[in-house]
Tab-separated table of C-alpha atoms and ligand atoms in Angstrom:
chain	number	residue	atom	x	y	z
A	10	MET	CA	-34.889	-115.430	29.224
A	11	ARG	CA	-37.061	-117.078	31.821
A	12	LEU	CA	-34.815	-115.957	34.617
A	13	PHE	CA	-35.049	-112.413	33.365
A	14	TYR	CA	-38.847	-112.403	33.600
A	15	LEU	CA	-38.736	-114.068	36.946
A	16	SER	CA	-36.492	-111.387	38.412
A	17	ILE	CA	-38.801	-108.650	37.148
A	18	LEU	CA	-41.655	-110.321	38.945
A	19	LEU	CA	-39.683	-110.708	42.131
A	20	ILE	CA	-38.585	-107.088	42.523
A	21	PRO	CA	-42.011	-105.691	43.434
A	22	LEU	CA	-42.533	-108.550	45.869
A	23	ARG	CA	-39.312	-107.717	47.676
A	24	LEU	CA	-40.154	-104.042	47.745
A	25	ARG	CA	-43.550	-104.804	49.165
A	26	SER	CA	-42.060	-106.799	51.991
A	27	ILE	CA	-39.875	-103.918	53.152
A	28	LEU	CA	-42.641	-101.336	53.191
A	29	THR	CA	-42.764	-99.678	56.585
A	30	GLU	CA	-45.773	-99.587	58.881
A	31	GLU	CA	-46.268	-95.935	57.873
A	32	ASN	CA	-46.514	-96.859	54.235
A	33	ARG	CA	-48.936	-99.637	55.031
A	34	LYS	CA	-51.180	-97.210	56.867
A	35	ALA	CA	-51.071	-94.784	53.968
A	36	GLU	CA	-52.495	-97.490	51.763
A	37	ILE	CA	-55.608	-97.947	53.879
A	38	ASP	CA	-58.641	-96.251	52.367
A	39	ASP	CA	-60.167	-94.122	55.123
A	40	GLY	CA	-62.954	-92.824	52.905
A	41	GLY	CA	-61.926	-89.263	53.767
A	42	TRP	CA	-62.542	-89.879	57.494
A	43	PHE	CA	-58.986	-88.956	58.342
A	44	THR	CA	-57.412	-89.615	61.744
A	45	GLU	CA	-54.286	-87.781	62.816
A	46	GLU	CA	-51.602	-90.001	64.330
A	47	LYS	CA	-51.563	-87.922	67.513
A	48	ASP	CA	-55.279	-88.661	68.013
A	49	LYS	CA	-54.830	-92.399	68.079
A	50	LEU	CA	-54.776	-93.176	71.784
A	51	ALA	CA	-55.881	-96.782	71.467
A	52	PHE	CA	-54.494	-99.569	69.354
A	53	PRO	CA	-55.491	-103.067	68.342
A	54	GLY	CA	-54.771	-105.684	70.991
A	55	PRO	CA	-54.679	-109.468	70.809
A	56	CYS	CA	-57.464	-111.397	69.122
A	57	ASP	CA	-58.721	-114.378	71.107
A	58	ILE	CA	-62.152	-114.563	69.523
A	59	GLU	CA	-62.404	-117.186	66.784
A	60	VAL	CA	-61.862	-115.758	63.312
A	61	ARG	CA	-63.524	-117.544	60.414
A	62	ASP	CA	-63.641	-117.104	56.687
A	63	ALA	CA	-67.212	-116.940	55.448
A	64	ALA	CA	-66.271	-119.293	52.624
A	65	GLY	CA	-65.723	-122.042	55.195
A	66	LEU	CA	-68.579	-121.208	57.547
A	67	THR	CA	-72.011	-122.528	56.660
A	68	GLN	CA	-75.252	-121.314	58.229
A	69	GLU	CA	-75.562	-124.757	59.804
A	70	GLU	CA	-72.199	-124.521	61.543
A	71	PHE	CA	-72.901	-120.923	62.552
A	72	LEU	CA	-76.056	-122.133	64.334
A	73	GLN	CA	-74.389	-125.093	65.989
A	74	ARG	CA	-71.239	-123.395	67.159
A	75	TYR	CA	-71.773	-119.683	67.619
A	76	ALA	CA	-75.391	-118.495	67.413
A	77	PHE	CA	-76.215	-119.264	71.071
A	78	ASP	CA	-72.768	-119.895	72.500
A	79	ALA	CA	-69.831	-117.794	71.396
A	80	PRO	CA	-68.788	-114.679	69.531
A	81	VAL	CA	-67.042	-115.031	66.196
A	82	VAL	CA	-65.292	-112.720	63.752
A	83	ILE	CA	-66.210	-113.427	60.153
A	84	ARG	CA	-64.084	-112.362	57.208
A	85	GLY	CA	-65.221	-112.053	53.614
A	86	ALA	CA	-68.904	-112.480	54.438
A	87	THR	CA	-70.269	-109.728	52.231
A	88	ASP	CA	-68.979	-107.434	49.539
A	89	ASN	CA	-70.150	-104.018	50.670
A	90	LYS	CA	-68.020	-101.915	48.314
A	91	ILE	CA	-71.044	-100.023	46.964
A	92	PHE	CA	-72.327	-99.266	50.450
A	93	GLN	CA	-68.818	-98.300	51.535
A	94	ASN	CA	-68.586	-95.817	48.662
A	95	GLU	CA	-71.793	-94.153	49.829
A	96	CYS	CA	-70.225	-93.800	53.283
A	97	ARG	CA	-67.275	-91.755	52.071
A	98	LYS	CA	-67.122	-88.365	53.705
A	99	ASP	CA	-67.790	-86.372	50.544
A	100	ALA	CA	-70.671	-88.615	49.479
A	101	MET	CA	-72.301	-88.477	52.908
A	102	MET	CA	-71.893	-84.738	53.320
A	103	LYS	CA	-73.317	-84.131	49.869
A	104	LYS	CA	-76.455	-86.148	50.528
A	105	TYR	CA	-77.039	-85.957	54.248
A	106	ALA	CA	-75.313	-82.848	55.664
A	107	THR	CA	-78.590	-81.126	56.579
A	108	LYS	CA	-80.317	-84.233	57.958
A	109	THR	CA	-80.938	-84.375	61.661
A	110	ILE	CA	-79.235	-87.226	63.485
A	111	ARG	CA	-79.723	-88.313	67.096
A	112	LEU	CA	-76.598	-88.494	69.220
A	113	SER	CA	-76.318	-90.593	72.365
A	114	SER	CA	-74.076	-90.158	75.350
A	115	ALA	CA	-71.302	-92.715	75.402
A	116	ASN	CA	-72.082	-94.299	78.764
A	117	THR	CA	-73.470	-97.712	79.512
A	118	HIS	CA	-77.133	-96.843	79.422
A	119	SER	CA	-76.754	-94.013	76.902
A	120	TYR	CA	-79.184	-91.956	78.937
A	121	ARG	CA	-78.803	-88.647	77.185
A	122	LYS	CA	-79.733	-87.810	73.610
A	123	ALA	CA	-79.158	-84.759	71.408
A	124	ASP	CA	-80.475	-83.936	67.952
A	125	VAL	CA	-78.126	-82.091	65.582
A	126	THR	CA	-77.539	-81.956	61.832
A	127	LEU	CA	-74.931	-84.284	60.402
A	128	ASP	CA	-72.940	-81.239	59.311
A	129	TYR	CA	-72.937	-79.821	62.859
A	130	TYR	CA	-71.935	-83.202	64.254
A	131	VAL	CA	-69.018	-83.673	61.845
A	132	THR	CA	-67.686	-80.123	62.143
A	133	GLN	CA	-68.434	-79.301	65.815
A	134	VAL	CA	-69.067	-82.392	67.904
A	135	MET	CA	-67.160	-85.333	66.474
A	136	LYS	CA	-63.729	-85.316	68.068
A	137	PRO	CA	-61.180	-87.843	69.177
A	138	GLN	CA	-61.960	-89.083	72.693
A	139	SER	CA	-59.892	-87.449	75.388
A	140	LEU	CA	-58.951	-89.436	78.453
A	141	ASP	CA	-60.339	-86.956	80.922
A	142	THR	CA	-63.860	-86.661	79.520
A	143	TRP	CA	-66.679	-88.690	81.060
A	144	GLY	CA	-68.630	-91.064	78.811
A	145	ASN	CA	-71.908	-89.513	79.948
A	146	GLU	CA	-70.575	-86.166	78.735
A	147	THR	CA	-69.360	-87.453	75.365
A	148	PHE	CA	-71.909	-87.423	72.572
A	149	TYR	CA	-71.574	-89.574	69.557
A	150	TRP	CA	-73.614	-90.993	66.735
A	151	PHE	CA	-74.505	-94.639	66.920
A	152	GLY	CA	-77.979	-95.788	66.042
A	153	ASP	CA	-81.325	-94.066	66.587
A	154	ASN	CA	-81.426	-93.656	62.819
A	155	ASN	CA	-84.514	-92.232	61.189
A	156	ILE	CA	-85.420	-95.176	58.969
A	157	THR	CA	-87.265	-92.945	56.478
A	158	GLU	CA	-84.319	-90.673	55.905
A	159	TRP	CA	-81.677	-93.382	55.801
A	160	GLN	CA	-83.668	-96.013	53.906
A	161	ALA	CA	-81.878	-95.396	50.596
A	162	LEU	CA	-78.508	-95.977	52.251
A	163	PHE	CA	-79.634	-99.017	54.235
A	164	ASP	CA	-81.153	-100.522	51.102
A	165	ILE	CA	-77.730	-100.976	49.532
A	166	TYR	CA	-76.178	-102.520	52.634
A	167	ARG	CA	-75.739	-106.248	52.384
A	168	PRO	CA	-76.311	-107.678	55.850
A	169	PRO	CA	-74.324	-110.639	57.188
A	170	PRO	CA	-75.555	-113.806	55.456
A	171	TYR	CA	-76.209	-115.679	58.728
A	172	PHE	CA	-79.421	-115.721	60.721
A	173	LEU	CA	-81.076	-116.923	63.898
A	174	PRO	CA	-84.372	-118.817	63.581
A	175	GLY	CA	-87.417	-116.557	63.652
A	176	MET	CA	-85.431	-113.343	63.997
A	177	THR	CA	-85.066	-110.351	61.696
A	178	GLY	CA	-82.473	-107.605	61.728
A	179	ALA	CA	-82.685	-103.893	62.536
A	180	TYR	CA	-79.827	-101.613	61.534
A	181	SER	CA	-77.939	-99.201	63.684
A	182	PHE	CA	-75.575	-96.929	61.788
A	183	GLY	CA	-73.007	-94.528	63.129
A	184	LEU	CA	-69.878	-92.467	62.770
A	185	ALA	CA	-67.452	-91.471	65.495
A	186	GLY	CA	-64.018	-90.089	66.309
A	187	ALA	CA	-60.913	-92.042	67.246
A	188	GLY	CA	-60.911	-93.404	70.797
A	189	THR	CA	-64.677	-93.209	71.221
A	190	GLY	CA	-66.789	-96.232	72.039
A	191	VAL	CA	-69.598	-97.588	74.148
A	192	PRO	CA	-68.646	-99.010	77.553
A	193	PHE	CA	-69.768	-102.488	78.608
A	194	HIS	CA	-73.450	-103.262	78.134
A	195	PHE	CA	-75.536	-106.109	76.770
A	196	HIS	CA	-78.702	-106.714	74.796
A	197	GLY	CA	-79.951	-109.199	72.215
A	198	PRO	CA	-77.748	-110.917	69.632
A	199	GLY	CA	-76.412	-109.245	66.500
A	200	PHE	CA	-73.578	-108.377	64.196
A	201	GLY	CA	-71.255	-105.380	64.010
A	202	GLU	CA	-69.478	-104.389	60.828
A	203	VAL	CA	-66.859	-101.720	60.276
A	204	VAL	CA	-67.222	-99.708	57.065
A	205	PHE	CA	-64.234	-97.389	57.538
A	206	GLY	CA	-61.698	-97.492	60.370
A	207	ARG	CA	-61.152	-100.224	62.962
A	208	LYS	CA	-63.093	-101.195	66.062
A	209	ARG	CA	-61.743	-103.072	69.065
A	210	TRP	CA	-64.313	-105.265	70.809
A	211	PHE	CA	-64.140	-106.523	74.394
A	212	MET	CA	-66.531	-109.261	75.500
A	213	TYR	CA	-67.582	-111.297	78.529
A	214	PRO	CA	-70.116	-114.137	78.665
A	215	PRO	CA	-73.447	-113.344	80.384
A	216	HIS	CA	-72.431	-114.880	83.720
A	217	LYS	CA	-69.216	-112.874	84.021
A	218	THR	CA	-70.156	-109.277	84.824
A	219	PRO	CA	-67.170	-107.023	84.166
A	220	HIS	CA	-65.984	-104.369	86.614
A	221	PHE	CA	-66.424	-100.932	85.131
A	222	HIS	CA	-67.897	-97.544	85.910
A	223	PRO	CA	-70.945	-97.040	83.662
A	224	ASN	CA	-70.126	-93.362	83.042
A	225	GLN	CA	-66.515	-93.919	82.164
A	226	THR	CA	-65.424	-94.221	78.531
A	227	THR	CA	-64.122	-97.490	77.133
A	228	LEU	CA	-60.838	-95.666	76.529
A	229	HIS	CA	-60.574	-94.773	80.208
A	230	TRP	CA	-61.377	-98.380	81.183
A	231	LEU	CA	-58.721	-99.646	78.749
A	232	VAL	CA	-56.001	-97.353	80.054
A	233	LYS	CA	-56.843	-97.661	83.764
A	234	ASP	CA	-58.696	-100.900	84.550
A	235	TYR	CA	-57.851	-103.309	81.754
A	236	GLN	CA	-54.127	-103.175	82.503
A	237	GLU	CA	-54.678	-104.330	86.070
A	238	LEU	CA	-57.001	-107.235	85.352
A	239	HIS	CA	-55.987	-110.668	86.577
A	240	PRO	CA	-55.294	-112.843	83.513
A	241	LEU	CA	-58.396	-114.892	84.357
A	242	ASP	CA	-60.523	-111.750	84.359
A	243	LYS	CA	-59.359	-110.468	80.985
A	244	PRO	CA	-62.130	-110.128	78.415
A	245	LEU	CA	-62.260	-111.923	75.132
A	246	GLU	CA	-61.299	-109.400	72.512
A	247	CYS	CA	-60.558	-108.717	68.880
A	248	THR	CA	-60.126	-105.699	66.633
A	249	ILE	CA	-62.103	-105.810	63.434
A	250	ASN	CA	-61.001	-104.080	60.260
A	251	GLN	CA	-63.179	-102.599	57.593
A	252	GLY	CA	-65.289	-105.189	55.841
A	253	GLU	CA	-65.080	-107.602	58.775
A	254	ILE	CA	-68.014	-108.663	60.926
A	255	ILE	CA	-68.265	-109.648	64.555
A	256	TYR	CA	-71.133	-111.661	65.994
A	257	PHE	CA	-72.232	-111.161	69.627
A	258	PRO	CA	-74.632	-113.709	71.140
A	259	ASP	CA	-77.633	-112.808	73.289
A	260	ARG	CA	-76.780	-111.049	76.568
A	261	TRP	CA	-73.026	-111.196	76.091
A	262	TRP	CA	-71.365	-108.154	77.639
A	263	HIS	CA	-69.525	-106.026	75.108
A	264	GLY	CA	-67.621	-102.775	75.120
A	265	THR	CA	-66.378	-101.119	71.949
A	266	LEU	CA	-63.549	-98.789	71.045
A	267	ASN	CA	-63.047	-97.073	67.692
A	268	ILE	CA	-59.316	-97.044	66.951
A	269	ASP	CA	-59.693	-94.587	64.078
A	270	THR	CA	-62.415	-92.213	62.956
A	271	SER	CA	-64.899	-94.920	62.065
A	272	VAL	CA	-68.091	-95.573	60.158
A	273	PHE	CA	-69.925	-98.676	61.326
A	274	ILE	CA	-73.209	-100.503	61.098
A	275	SER	CA	-74.750	-103.082	63.400
A	276	THR	CA	-77.546	-105.519	62.686
A	277	PHE	CA	-79.546	-106.209	65.840
A	278	LEU	CA	-81.495	-109.440	65.731
A	279	GLY	CA	-84.867	-109.733	67.387
B	5	LIG	C1	-71.228	-87.808	84.503
B	5	LIG	O1	-70.910	-88.841	85.381
B	5	LIG	C2	-70.089	-88.456	86.474
B	5	LIG	C3	-69.741	-89.706	87.271
B	5	LIG	O2	-70.854	-90.508	87.469
B	5	LIG	C4	-70.795	-87.399	87.297
B	5	LIG	O3	-69.963	-86.981	88.354
B	5	LIG	C5	-71.169	-86.221	86.406
B	5	LIG	O4	-71.923	-85.286	87.130
B	5	LIG	C6	-71.970	-86.692	85.202
B	5	LIG	N1	-72.182	-85.561	84.300
B	5	LIG	C7	-73.410	-85.171	83.918
B	5	LIG	C8	-73.474	-84.015	82.977
B	5	LIG	O5	-74.432	-85.734	84.280
B	6	LIG	C1	-73.974	-91.469	85.337
B	6	LIG	O1	-74.359	-90.207	84.807
B	6	LIG	C2	-75.772	-89.968	84.852
B	6	LIG	C3	-76.039	-88.623	84.217
B	6	LIG	O2	-75.349	-88.454	83.031
B	6	LIG	C4	-76.244	-89.990	86.286
B	6	LIG	O3	-77.647	-89.809	86.325
B	6	LIG	C5	-75.889	-91.324	86.926
B	6	LIG	O4	-76.208	-91.297	88.287
B	6	LIG	C6	-74.392	-91.591	86.788
B	6	LIG	N1	-74.089	-92.936	87.258
B	6	LIG	C7	-73.163	-93.190	88.191
B	6	LIG	C8	-72.995	-94.625	88.597
B	6	LIG	O5	-72.460	-92.321	88.683
B	7	LIG	C1	-87.943	-89.020	60.126
B	7	LIG	O1	-87.776	-88.248	58.954
B	7	LIG	C2	-88.993	-87.880	58.325
B	7	LIG	C3	-88.646	-87.226	56.987
B	7	LIG	O2	-87.720	-86.171	57.146
B	7	LIG	C4	-89.769	-86.982	59.261
B	7	LIG	O3	-91.008	-86.614	58.671
B	7	LIG	C5	-90.028	-87.737	60.575
B	7	LIG	O4	-90.662	-86.872	61.505
B	7	LIG	C6	-88.742	-88.249	61.163
B	7	LIG	N1	-89.033	-89.126	62.282
B	7	LIG	C7	-88.523	-88.970	63.495
B	7	LIG	C8	-88.915	-89.967	64.519
B	7	LIG	O5	-87.745	-88.056	63.760
């Protein structure tokens, strides 16, 4: 009798282990922000940034080890299911389609800005990154959020539960097509979280200025420059999945690349 029950339990386990990569992908909840396979030009790479479970990372250790010294990927830090639900395509289009959002050009200094409605952005502007488009000619939505209009959404976001002494957080929310990203730049410390999709992060410490053209997309840099880097000049990197957080210390260089159509939020500390 016991054996009988045991074998019933084991069958689904076996089946699960032979699921193909395709099936695994189909199980990922994209929130309606679909990405066609042909539009995925970039993929996750290695992860050589420390990955920690929030359950085993105290604020004290965060301060000692990472806050001023090193990036870290943190898993299971916050349960943002409610916020994630509000970021589904149908929910966002229902509430915010007519709101004006400010787009930035995807080059290092994000010089150029454009104001469009969310609906116009999603239907006309937001596209997978193509390899032969300049970053300064690619517009995408990351930050510059009108706090008044987005307050209700930001209010339900649970920020990372770690802090730096005397600093508070400011949110930067965005949505972008597969293969888009911001080329290398730096600023103050903060956290990045992926709500839907995946984001690959490349980092260098403040003293190690990376070689890159400020108007070229991260995708272009990945395909052309990254491959030719001497092993000692490779960046630190990791791809974060939805619900995961990455911490970048003050003045660390970072470049980002959205693997899929992605919704993301950063908390800038200052
Ligand atoms: C974008 O940058 C490239 C390279 O710096 C430049 O040749 C091009 O004119 C720029 N495009 C615009 C619209 O400024
Ligand atoms: C990058 O593009 C901007 C305009 O979009 C231009 O003003 C700037 O000179 C370009 N930078 C380089 C290094 O080509
Ligand atoms: C933000 O949105 C409010 C409400 O729609 C509007 O009155 C205000 O002008 C906007 N602020 C900016 C800086 O666009």
